[in-house]
Every structure is written in C-alpha cells, then in structure tokens.
XYZ file of C-alpha atoms in Angstrom:
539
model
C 0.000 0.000 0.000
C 1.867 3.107 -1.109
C -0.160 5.533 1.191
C 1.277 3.746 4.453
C 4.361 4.176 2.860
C 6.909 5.649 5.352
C 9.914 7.778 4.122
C 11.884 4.815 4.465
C 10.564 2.767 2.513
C 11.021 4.364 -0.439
C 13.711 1.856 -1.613
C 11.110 0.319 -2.759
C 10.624 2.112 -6.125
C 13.689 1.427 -8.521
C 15.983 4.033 -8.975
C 16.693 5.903 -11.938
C 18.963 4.940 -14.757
C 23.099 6.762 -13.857
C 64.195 15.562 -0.334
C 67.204 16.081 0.147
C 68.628 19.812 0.671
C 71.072 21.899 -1.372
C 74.327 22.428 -1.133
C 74.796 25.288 0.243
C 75.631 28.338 -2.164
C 78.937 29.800 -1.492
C 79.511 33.366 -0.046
C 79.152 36.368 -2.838
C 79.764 40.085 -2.298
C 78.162 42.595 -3.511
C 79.740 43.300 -6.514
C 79.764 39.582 -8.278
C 75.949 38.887 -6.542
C 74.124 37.456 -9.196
C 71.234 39.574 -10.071
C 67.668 38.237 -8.640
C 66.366 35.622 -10.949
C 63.249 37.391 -12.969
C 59.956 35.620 -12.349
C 59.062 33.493 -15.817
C 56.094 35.579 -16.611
C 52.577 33.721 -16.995
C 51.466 32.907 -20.490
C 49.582 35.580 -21.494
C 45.742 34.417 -22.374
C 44.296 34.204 -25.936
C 43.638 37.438 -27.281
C 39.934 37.836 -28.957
C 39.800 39.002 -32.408
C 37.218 40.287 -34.348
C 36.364 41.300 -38.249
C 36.840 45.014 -38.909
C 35.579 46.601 -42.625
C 38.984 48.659 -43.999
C 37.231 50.789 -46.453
C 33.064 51.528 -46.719
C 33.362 53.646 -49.521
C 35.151 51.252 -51.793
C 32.383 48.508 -50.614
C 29.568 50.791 -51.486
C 31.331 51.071 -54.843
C 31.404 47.827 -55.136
C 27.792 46.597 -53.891
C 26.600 49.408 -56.437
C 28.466 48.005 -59.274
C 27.055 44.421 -58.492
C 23.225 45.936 -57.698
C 22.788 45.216 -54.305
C 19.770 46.283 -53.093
C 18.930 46.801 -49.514
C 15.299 46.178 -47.784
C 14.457 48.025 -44.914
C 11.667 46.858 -42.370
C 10.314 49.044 -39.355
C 10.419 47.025 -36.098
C 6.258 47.040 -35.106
C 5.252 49.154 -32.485
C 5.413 47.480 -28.689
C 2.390 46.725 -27.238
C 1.060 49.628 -25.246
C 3.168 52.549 -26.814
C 1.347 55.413 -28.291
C 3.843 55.839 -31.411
C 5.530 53.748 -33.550
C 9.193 52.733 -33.063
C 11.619 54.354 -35.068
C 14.103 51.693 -35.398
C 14.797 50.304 -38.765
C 15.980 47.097 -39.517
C 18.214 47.012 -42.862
C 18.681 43.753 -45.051
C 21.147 43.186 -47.974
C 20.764 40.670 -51.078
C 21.749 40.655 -54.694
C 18.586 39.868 -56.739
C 17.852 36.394 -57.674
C 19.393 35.819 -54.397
C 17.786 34.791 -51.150
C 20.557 35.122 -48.658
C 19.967 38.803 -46.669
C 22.834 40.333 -44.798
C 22.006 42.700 -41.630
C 24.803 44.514 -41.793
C 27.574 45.979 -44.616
C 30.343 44.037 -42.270
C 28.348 40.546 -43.005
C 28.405 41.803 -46.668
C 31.943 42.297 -46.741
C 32.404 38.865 -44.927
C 30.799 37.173 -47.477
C 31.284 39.198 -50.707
C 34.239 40.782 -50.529
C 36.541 39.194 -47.433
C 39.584 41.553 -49.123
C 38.087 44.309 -47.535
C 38.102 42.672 -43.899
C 40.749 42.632 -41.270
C 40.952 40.734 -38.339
C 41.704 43.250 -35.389
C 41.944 42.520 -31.134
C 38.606 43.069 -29.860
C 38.962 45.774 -27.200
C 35.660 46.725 -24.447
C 34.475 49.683 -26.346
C 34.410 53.152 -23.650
C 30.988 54.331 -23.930
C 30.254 57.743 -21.922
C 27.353 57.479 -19.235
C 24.976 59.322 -19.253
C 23.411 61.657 -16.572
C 20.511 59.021 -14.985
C 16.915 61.104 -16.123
C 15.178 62.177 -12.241
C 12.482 59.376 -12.201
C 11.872 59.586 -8.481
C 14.211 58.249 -5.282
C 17.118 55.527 -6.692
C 16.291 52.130 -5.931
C 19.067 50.808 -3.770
C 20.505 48.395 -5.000
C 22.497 44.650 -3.217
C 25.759 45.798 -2.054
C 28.274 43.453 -3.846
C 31.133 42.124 -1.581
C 34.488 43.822 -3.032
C 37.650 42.638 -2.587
C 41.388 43.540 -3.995
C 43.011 41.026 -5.640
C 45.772 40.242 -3.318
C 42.975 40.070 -0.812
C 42.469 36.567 0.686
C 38.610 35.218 0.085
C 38.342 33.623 3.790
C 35.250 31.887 4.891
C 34.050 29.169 6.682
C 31.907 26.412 6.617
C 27.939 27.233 5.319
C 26.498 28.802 8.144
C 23.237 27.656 6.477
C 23.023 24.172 7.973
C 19.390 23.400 6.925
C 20.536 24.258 3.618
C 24.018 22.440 4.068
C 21.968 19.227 5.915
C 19.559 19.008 2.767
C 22.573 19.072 0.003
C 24.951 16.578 1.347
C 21.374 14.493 1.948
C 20.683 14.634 -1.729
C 24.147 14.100 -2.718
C 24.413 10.882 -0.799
C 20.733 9.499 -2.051
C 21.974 10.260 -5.777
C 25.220 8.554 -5.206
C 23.561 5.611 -3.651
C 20.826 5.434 -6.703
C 23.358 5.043 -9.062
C 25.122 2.662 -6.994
C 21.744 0.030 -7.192
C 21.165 1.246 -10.896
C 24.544 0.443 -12.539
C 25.913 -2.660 -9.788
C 28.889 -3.392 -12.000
C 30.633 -0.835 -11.546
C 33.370 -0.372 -8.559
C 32.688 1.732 -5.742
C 34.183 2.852 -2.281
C 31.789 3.563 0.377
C 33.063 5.828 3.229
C 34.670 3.009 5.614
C 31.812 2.402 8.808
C 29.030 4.381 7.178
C 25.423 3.167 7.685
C 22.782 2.019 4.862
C 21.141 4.618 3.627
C 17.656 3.436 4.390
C 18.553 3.323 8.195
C 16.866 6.340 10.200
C 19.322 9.425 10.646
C 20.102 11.513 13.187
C 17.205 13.710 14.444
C 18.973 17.362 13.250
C 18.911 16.004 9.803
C 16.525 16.623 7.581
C 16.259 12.819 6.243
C 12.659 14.041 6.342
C 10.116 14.460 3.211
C 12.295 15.015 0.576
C 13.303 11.587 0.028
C 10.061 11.010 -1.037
C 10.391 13.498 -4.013
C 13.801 11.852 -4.676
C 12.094 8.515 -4.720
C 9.811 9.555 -7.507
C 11.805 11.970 -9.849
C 14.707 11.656 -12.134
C 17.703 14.096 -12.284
C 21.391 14.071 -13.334
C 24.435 11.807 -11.240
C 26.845 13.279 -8.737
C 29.670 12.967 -11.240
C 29.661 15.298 -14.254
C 31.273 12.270 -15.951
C 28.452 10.239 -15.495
C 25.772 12.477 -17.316
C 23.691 10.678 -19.499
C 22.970 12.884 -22.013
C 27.384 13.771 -22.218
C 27.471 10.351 -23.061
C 24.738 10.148 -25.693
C 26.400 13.069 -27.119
C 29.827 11.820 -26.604
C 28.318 8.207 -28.526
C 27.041 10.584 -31.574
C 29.881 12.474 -32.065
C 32.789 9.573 -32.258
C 30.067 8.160 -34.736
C 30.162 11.113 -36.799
C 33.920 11.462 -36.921
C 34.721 8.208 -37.473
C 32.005 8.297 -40.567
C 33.745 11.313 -41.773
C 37.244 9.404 -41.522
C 38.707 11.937 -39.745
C 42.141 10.656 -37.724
C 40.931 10.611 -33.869
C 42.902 13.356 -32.155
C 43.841 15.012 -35.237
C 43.449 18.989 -35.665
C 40.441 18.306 -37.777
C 39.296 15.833 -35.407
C 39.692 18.261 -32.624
C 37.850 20.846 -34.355
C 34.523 19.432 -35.745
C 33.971 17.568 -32.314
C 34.459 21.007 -30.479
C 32.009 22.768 -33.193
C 29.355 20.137 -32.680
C 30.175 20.261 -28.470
C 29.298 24.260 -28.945
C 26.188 23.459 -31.210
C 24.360 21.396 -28.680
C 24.744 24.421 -26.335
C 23.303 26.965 -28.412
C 19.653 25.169 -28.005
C 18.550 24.746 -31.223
C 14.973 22.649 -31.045
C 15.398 18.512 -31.806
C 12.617 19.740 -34.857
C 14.694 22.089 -36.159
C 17.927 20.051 -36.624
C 15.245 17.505 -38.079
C 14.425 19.940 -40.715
C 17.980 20.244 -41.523
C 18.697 16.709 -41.885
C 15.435 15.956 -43.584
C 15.925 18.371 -46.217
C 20.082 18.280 -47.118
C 20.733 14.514 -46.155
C 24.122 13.721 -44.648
C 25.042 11.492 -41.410
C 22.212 10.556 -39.168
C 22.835 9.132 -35.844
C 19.710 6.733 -34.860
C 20.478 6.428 -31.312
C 20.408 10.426 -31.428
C 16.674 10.841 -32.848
C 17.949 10.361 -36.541
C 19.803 13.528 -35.927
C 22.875 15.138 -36.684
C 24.655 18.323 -35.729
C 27.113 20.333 -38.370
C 30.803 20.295 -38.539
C 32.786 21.064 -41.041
C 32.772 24.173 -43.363
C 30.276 22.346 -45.596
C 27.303 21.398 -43.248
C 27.303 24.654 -41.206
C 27.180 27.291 -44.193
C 24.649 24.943 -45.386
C 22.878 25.040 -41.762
C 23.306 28.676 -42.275
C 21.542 28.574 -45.445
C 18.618 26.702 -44.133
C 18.036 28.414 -41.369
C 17.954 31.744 -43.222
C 15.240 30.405 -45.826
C 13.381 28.634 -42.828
C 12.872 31.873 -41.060
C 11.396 33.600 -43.830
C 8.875 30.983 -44.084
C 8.376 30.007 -40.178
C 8.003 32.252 -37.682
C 9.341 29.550 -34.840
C 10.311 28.941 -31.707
C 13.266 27.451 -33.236
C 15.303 27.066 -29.964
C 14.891 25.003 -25.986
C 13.371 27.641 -23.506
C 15.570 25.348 -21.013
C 18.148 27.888 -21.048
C 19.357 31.342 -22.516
C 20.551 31.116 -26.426
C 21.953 33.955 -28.767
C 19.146 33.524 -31.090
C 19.616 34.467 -34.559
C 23.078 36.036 -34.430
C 24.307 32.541 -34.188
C 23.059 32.543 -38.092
C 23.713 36.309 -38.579
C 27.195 36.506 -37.623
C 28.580 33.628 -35.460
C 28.478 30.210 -37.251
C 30.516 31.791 -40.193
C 33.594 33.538 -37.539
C 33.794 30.284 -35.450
C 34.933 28.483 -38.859
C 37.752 31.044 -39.230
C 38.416 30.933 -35.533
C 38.370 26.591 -35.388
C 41.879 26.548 -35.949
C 43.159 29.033 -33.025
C 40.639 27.528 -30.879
C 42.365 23.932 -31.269
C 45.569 25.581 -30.592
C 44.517 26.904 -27.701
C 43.407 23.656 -26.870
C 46.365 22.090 -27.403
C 48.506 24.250 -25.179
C 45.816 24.324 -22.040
C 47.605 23.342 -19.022
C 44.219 23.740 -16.518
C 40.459 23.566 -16.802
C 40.509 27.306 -17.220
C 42.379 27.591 -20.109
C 40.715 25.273 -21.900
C 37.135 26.742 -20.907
C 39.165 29.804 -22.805
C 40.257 28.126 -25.240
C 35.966 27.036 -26.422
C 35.183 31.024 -25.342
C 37.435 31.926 -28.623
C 33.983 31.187 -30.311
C 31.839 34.116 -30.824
C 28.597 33.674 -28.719
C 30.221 31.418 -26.158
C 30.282 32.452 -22.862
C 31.762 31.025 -19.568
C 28.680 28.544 -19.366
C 28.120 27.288 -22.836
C 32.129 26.994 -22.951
C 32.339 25.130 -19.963
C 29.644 22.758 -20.444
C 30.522 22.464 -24.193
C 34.072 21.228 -22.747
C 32.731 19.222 -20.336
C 31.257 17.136 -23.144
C 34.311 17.125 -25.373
C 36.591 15.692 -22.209
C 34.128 13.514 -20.175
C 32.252 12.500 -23.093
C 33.893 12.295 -26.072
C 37.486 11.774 -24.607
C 35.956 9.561 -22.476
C 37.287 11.362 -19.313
C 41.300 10.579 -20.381
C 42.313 13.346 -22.600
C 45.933 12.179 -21.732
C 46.202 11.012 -25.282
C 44.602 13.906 -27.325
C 45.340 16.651 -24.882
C 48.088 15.818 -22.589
C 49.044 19.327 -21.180
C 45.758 19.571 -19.875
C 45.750 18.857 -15.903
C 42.818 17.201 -14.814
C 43.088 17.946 -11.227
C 42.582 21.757 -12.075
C 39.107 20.598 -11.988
C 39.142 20.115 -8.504
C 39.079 24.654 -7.863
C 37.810 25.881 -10.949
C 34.582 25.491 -12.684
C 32.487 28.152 -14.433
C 28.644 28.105 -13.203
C 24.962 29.105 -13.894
C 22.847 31.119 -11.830
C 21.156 27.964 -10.109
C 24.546 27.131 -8.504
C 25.019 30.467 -7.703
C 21.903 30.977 -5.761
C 22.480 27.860 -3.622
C 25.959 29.508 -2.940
C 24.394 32.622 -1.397
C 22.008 30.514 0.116
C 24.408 28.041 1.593
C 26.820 31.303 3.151
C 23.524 33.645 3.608
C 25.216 36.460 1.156
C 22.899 38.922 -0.885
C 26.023 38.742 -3.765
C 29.380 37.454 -4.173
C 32.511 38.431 -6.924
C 32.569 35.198 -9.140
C 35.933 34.047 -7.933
C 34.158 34.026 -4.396
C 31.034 31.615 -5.707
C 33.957 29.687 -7.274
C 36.219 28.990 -4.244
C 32.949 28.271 -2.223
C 31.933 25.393 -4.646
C 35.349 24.054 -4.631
C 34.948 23.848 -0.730
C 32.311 22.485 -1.226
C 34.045 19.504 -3.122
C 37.347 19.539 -0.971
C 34.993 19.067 2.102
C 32.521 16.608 0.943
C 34.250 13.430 2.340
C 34.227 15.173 6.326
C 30.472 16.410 5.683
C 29.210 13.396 4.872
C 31.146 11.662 7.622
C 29.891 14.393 10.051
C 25.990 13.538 9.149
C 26.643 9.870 8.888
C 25.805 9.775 5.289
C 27.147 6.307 3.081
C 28.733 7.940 -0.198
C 29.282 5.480 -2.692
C 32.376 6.520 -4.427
C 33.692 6.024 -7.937
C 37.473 4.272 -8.465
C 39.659 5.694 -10.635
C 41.612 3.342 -12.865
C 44.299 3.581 -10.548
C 42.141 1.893 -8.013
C 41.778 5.528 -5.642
C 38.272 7.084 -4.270
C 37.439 9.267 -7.460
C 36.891 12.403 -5.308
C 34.525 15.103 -6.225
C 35.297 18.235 -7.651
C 34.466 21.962 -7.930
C 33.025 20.586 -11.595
C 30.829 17.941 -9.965
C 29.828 20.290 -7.305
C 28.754 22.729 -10.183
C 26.546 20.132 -12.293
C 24.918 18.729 -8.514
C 24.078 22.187 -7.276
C 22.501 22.912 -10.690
C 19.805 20.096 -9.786
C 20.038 20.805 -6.313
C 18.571 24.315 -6.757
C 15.606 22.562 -8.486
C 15.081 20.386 -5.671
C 15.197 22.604 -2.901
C 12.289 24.367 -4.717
C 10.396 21.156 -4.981
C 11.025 21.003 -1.233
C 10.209 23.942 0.247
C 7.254 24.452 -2.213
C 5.340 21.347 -1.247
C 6.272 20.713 2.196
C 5.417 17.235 3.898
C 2.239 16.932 2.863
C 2.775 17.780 -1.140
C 5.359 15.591 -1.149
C 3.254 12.806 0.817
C 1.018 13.132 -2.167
C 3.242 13.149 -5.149
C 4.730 9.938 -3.786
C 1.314 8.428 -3.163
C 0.351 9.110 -6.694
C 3.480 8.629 -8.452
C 5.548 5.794 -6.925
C 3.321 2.731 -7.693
C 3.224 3.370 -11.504
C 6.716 4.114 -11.382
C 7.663 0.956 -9.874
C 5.327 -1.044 -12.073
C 7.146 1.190 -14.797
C 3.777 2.174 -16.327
C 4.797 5.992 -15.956
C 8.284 7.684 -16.185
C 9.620 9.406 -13.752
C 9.340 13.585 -13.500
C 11.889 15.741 -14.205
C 13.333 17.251 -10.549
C 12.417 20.419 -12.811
C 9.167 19.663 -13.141
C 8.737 19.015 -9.647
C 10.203 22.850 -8.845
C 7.187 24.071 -10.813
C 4.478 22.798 -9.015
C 3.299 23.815 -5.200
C 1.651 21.746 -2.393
C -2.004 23.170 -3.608
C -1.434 22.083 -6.961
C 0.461 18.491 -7.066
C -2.367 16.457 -7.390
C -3.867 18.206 -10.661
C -0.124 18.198 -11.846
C 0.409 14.435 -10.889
C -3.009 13.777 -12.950
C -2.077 15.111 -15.978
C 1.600 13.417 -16.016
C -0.215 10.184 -15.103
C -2.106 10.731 -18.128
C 0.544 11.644 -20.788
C -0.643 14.885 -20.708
C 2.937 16.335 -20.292
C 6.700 16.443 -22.200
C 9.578 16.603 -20.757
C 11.600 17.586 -23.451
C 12.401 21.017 -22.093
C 12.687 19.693 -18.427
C 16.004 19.023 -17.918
C-alpha cells in the first residue's frame, strides 16, 4: 500500500537509470651577486579578435556596381506605446538571391573578405549618461568587493538546513546510481550506515526523500551524465564516418564545433528539418539527428536556417536555457569556422580547466557557461574522461578549484553562506569547498557515499566541476522542497511511486517538480499520469 508508505521505505521504487637539501651556495659580495632571478612571466591568455571593414566607400562602390539592393523593415510598435518605433531594420541581397545580410560588415564577410581585417577586440568606452530624475534611486544589493591580493576567507555554510539538505541529496543520488549500474566499482566511506537506516534527528532525512524517490535528475559525477554520453556516442560516430584521424586537428575541431552546437539550443525539430531536407550522417540512437561540422554542413545550416525563417516564424530554440538567437546565423556560425583553428591551438597548449574553458570562449557567442559545459562534453564524453592522449598538457586535477557556473549554482551559494552577492571568484572557491569538504560532511551527518574508483584503483573524489553540475539540480530540488512541504510531497509519492515501480509511468523531471506547489500536485500528478505532459524542455 503506497499511502502507508513511510519515508523509508522508499527503496522500494527502482531508482533511476546513472628531499634532500642543497648544497649550500657559497659566499658572494656585492659586486659579483648574481642579479635576482626574474619571475618566468605567466602565459599571457588568448587574445579575442574580431572582423573590422577597412574601407566603406570602396564597398559601397562595389555593392553598387554588383546591384545590391537593400530592404528596410520598421520594427512594429510594442504593445502599449502610443507611437511607432523608429528603429529600422536594414537587409542586404543581390537579386535572384535569397541570402539577406544585416549589416555591410556581413556583406563584406561574405562578398568581398579583401576588404576585412581581423583586429583585437577591445571593451568599447561608452560615456554614461546623466541618470533622467524618475523619483528616489532604488538601492541596489551591495556586492562584496575585494582587492586582488585580498584573501577570500570563509568558513563552513552557516546555512546548515541548507548544508543538511545538500549533502542528503548528494548521498541518495550517489547511492541510486550505486543500485542502478551494480557493475561498476565503488568505495563507500569506511563504517558508514545504509542509507535506508533512520538518521540523526537534526537532519533533515525528512520528506524530501520522497520526491527523490519519484523523480529523475542528473548523477553526482559530471562524468556520469547521461545525455554527455549520448552526445559523446554521436559524435565519435560522426567522426569516425567522416574518416577523420581521432585526435587530429580536424578531429579536434569538428567535435568542439558540434560540443558548442548542442549548447546553443537549437529545437530537436529544427535540426530535423535540416537533416530531412540536405541529407548527410544521421545518428539513430540520437533521434535520426545530426549536428554540423565542417565548413560544408554549417554554411549549409546557415543557409537553411535563413530560408526557414522567412517561411516560419518559430520557436526554433529550448526555452531550457538562454541562447543567442539568430546572431548565431547572422554573424557567429561563419567567424567560429575562421576561428576553429586558433581555438584547437589553444586547446592544445591548455595546461588547466581554465584555459581550456578559454580556449571554447574563442567562439563568438560562447560564454563562460556554454564553454564550460561544451568542454565538459568534449573531455568527459567524447574523450571519455582521459584526454591524456589527445590533450596531454591539460591537468585534470585543475578541476578540482575551478569550474564556471549558472545562476542555479550560484543561488544555492548565497544561500548556503547567507550572502545577498558574491565576486565570481568568491562563488567559485565556495563550490570548490564544497568539493574539498565533501568526504568530512558526509562523515559528520553519517551519510554512506558510494564513491567512484579511478583506474588507478583511488576514491574518485569530487570536484568543484561535480559540485557545479549537482548544485545545478540541487537548486531545483530545494524548490520542490520547500514548495510542497510534507504533505505535497506525501502526495506526489502516493500518486506517483506505484506506476513508477510497475514502470507504467516515467519518472518527473526534478524540474518539473520545482514548478508545481503543495495546492497544486495532485492536478499536476493527474495530468503526467495521463501523458498529458513532455519533458523535453525539463532538464
């Protein structure tokens, strides 16, 4: 009987599928002292470069002698306003030509690439303006400032509910994947207790395990990922189609362009379209779906996409996270093929996890987040976790204090050390604390962690990078928790855990479970039951 369930019980439904000294240097005086040794200055990072037009009146002499002709469309009027915009948008084509250009620069790109220099990209110095008198300032979070040579020293979270309900959901996730993949070698913490025995009474072993018992989110380790692997599967296909010599420059580059691509959130349909209607490789295990690489497939992605938005009006990309929307088509697709072969380079010559996230951010459009994720897919998935072979400057145990983040792990950080703000090197050093002090917290609550062994046979400790992917999924489940409370979570696992476990229904998304609130679960719970809901955008 699922409703006399208790808490601990919920084993029940399956889990989820994933020296010696110197001599001595003799006496010197003064005048044959050898000078102090100069400090080997650090390699200075990779310097951005972008396309600058060298003459506009020679390419207006030259788009009038070829007949371009240039369209120009009024943005409509927002919603509301009393007059109409007066922004125009301009477009570019030659007739009996589709392709439109926004811009004389994309003209010159494409037309006339003599005209075009490649220039450092400097922050341009824009003068503020004097702030309009709309009424009293809003005040605004004060953000914790710091020099540089100024240590970043904190302790523990002072947020021990917060703490209490992470290291919780670490351990359950860890133990999941533990029962769901048996064969594979694991250290538990020596003396540790089951995780279905009753914990301490200051821990909050409380109400959320029923929402972990019923929903489905990513493993502990980043490695692990399902979807990196998938990806990681698809890619090695592709390559390997396209005879390209694993670890080669060329290899290097299409794997990195097709790493990026999956980041910019393009819809499954979309890519569909693409493949449907210019052929190519097709991955079956990947939805019949392939991703471009290669000069070839992305100008003619390029060249889809600009006839398919003249003829659809969209959505063309996820809404699970930020993209750069048409500029990828615009402007970016066609620089990050010039830009493929400093961007392996770069690779190449990374000695730490920051470098290389660097080295992916030489693409236009790629910030700190789509170029650390994007790498984290390249090493864990498609390098299988070793890049010893392909890459071996690159030092994997940088891993362990750097990682670049999203605003979900950034929130638990200033929830975790009750801050308003933080710098971003402060959120960083607080998630690798998090990682360098996971083995004493869990020891501290009495909490079995599973570990993974390394091929040497050693406890595969987490790092800052694992940290980063949990906490992502953590801040979706301490929504889940605090929104539904005991009894909405007494109900979803009511409702949800005997069709699970007779694996008539799949589990929920841990993001779908962050959307829904204690006076609204069992409506929620009704329609999933029924079909009624995709999680395609859920993760």
């Amino acid at each position: 009987d699922a409703a006399a369930t208790s808490p601990g019980d919920v084993d029940a439904v399956p889990p989820p599928p994933e020296d010696e000294a110197p001599d001595a240097a003799p006496a010197t005086t003064p005048d044959d002292a050898a000078p102090p040794a100069t400090p080997e200055a650090a390699p200075a990072p990779p310097v951005r470069m972008r396309d600058k037009l060298t003459d506009r009146a020679a390419l207006e002499r030259r788009m009038a002698e070829d007949r371009w002709e240039v369209t120009e469309k009024a943005r409509p009027t927002p919603e509301g306003a009393t007059k109409p915009g007066k922004h125009v948008d301009k477009y570019y084509h030659v007739p009996g030509n589709r392709r439109q250009y926004r811009s004389l620069l994309e003209v010159a790109r494409a037309r006339y690439p003599e005209l075009v220099v490649k220039v450092p990209s400097t922050p341009s110095k824009k003068t503020k303006r004097p702030r309009a008198s709309t009424g009293p300032k809003k005040k605004r979070p004060k953000v914790e400032r710091r020099r540089r040579d100024e240590p970043d020293d904190f302790a523990e979270p002072p947020n021990e509910r917060v703490a209490d309900l992470l290291y919780d959901f670490l351990a359950v996730r860890a133990e999941a994947r533990r029962v769901y993949a048996p064969n594979e070698i694991v250290e538990a913490a020596p003396g540790a207790r089951p995780l279905s025995a009753p914990g301490p009474p200051n821990l909050s072993l409380d109400y959320g395990r029923r929402i972990l018992a019923v929903t489905k989110w990513g493993n502990v380790g980043r490695h692990l990922d399902a979807g990196t692997r998938l990806m990681a599967r698809f890619v090695r296909a592709k390559l390997a189609a396209k005879n390209l010599e694993e670890g080669s420059d060329a290899w290097i580059g299409e794997a990195l362009q097709m790493c990026v691509f999956e980041m910019d959130g393009w819809l499954p349909s979309v890519a569909a379209k693409w493949v449907a209607k210019y052929g190519g490789f097709r991955f079956a295990e990947h939805g019949a779906l392939n991703y471009p690489s290669g000069d070839a497939e992305v100008k003619s992605f390029m060249d889809f996409m600009t006839k398919l938005r003249d003829e659809e009006t969209g959505p063309y990309w996820t809404s699970a996270f930020q993209n750069q929307g048409m500029r990828l088509v615009d402007f970016y697709y066609e620089t990050r093929l010039k830009v493929t072969p400093d961007v392996v380079a770069a690779m190449r010559a990374a000695t730490s996890w920051k470098a290389a996230v660097d080295a992916v951010r030489l693409y236009d459009g790629a910030g700190p987040y789509v170029g650390g994720q994007a790498l984290c897919t390249f090493v864990f998935g498609v390098l299988g976790g070793d890049p010893s072979e392909v890459l071996p400057k690159l030092d994997m145990s940088t891993t362990a204090a750097y990682c670049p983040f999203g605003p979900g792990p950034k929130s638990m950080i200033l929830a975790l050390w009750n801050k308003e703000s933080l710098h971003d090197a402060g959120v960083v050093s607080r998630i690798a604390w998090l990682a360098e002090h996971a083995e004493v917290e869990f020891e501290k609550r009495g909490l079995s962690f599973p570990y993974q062994v390394n091929k040497d046979g050693g406890r595969r400790r987490l790092t800052a990078v694992d940290l980063e992917h949990s906490l992502c999924y953590f801040s979706r489940y301490l929504a889940a928790h605090d929104k539904l409370g005991e009894e909405g979570a007494g109900i979803a696992y009511d409702m949800l855990a005997g069709p699970i476990a007779a694996r008539t229904c799949p589990r929920p998304p841990i993001k779908w479970f962050a959307s829904t609130h204690a006076s609204t679960i069992t409506a929620r719970c009704e329609e999933w039951l029924r079909g009624g809901v995709s999680d395609t955008n859920m993760h």
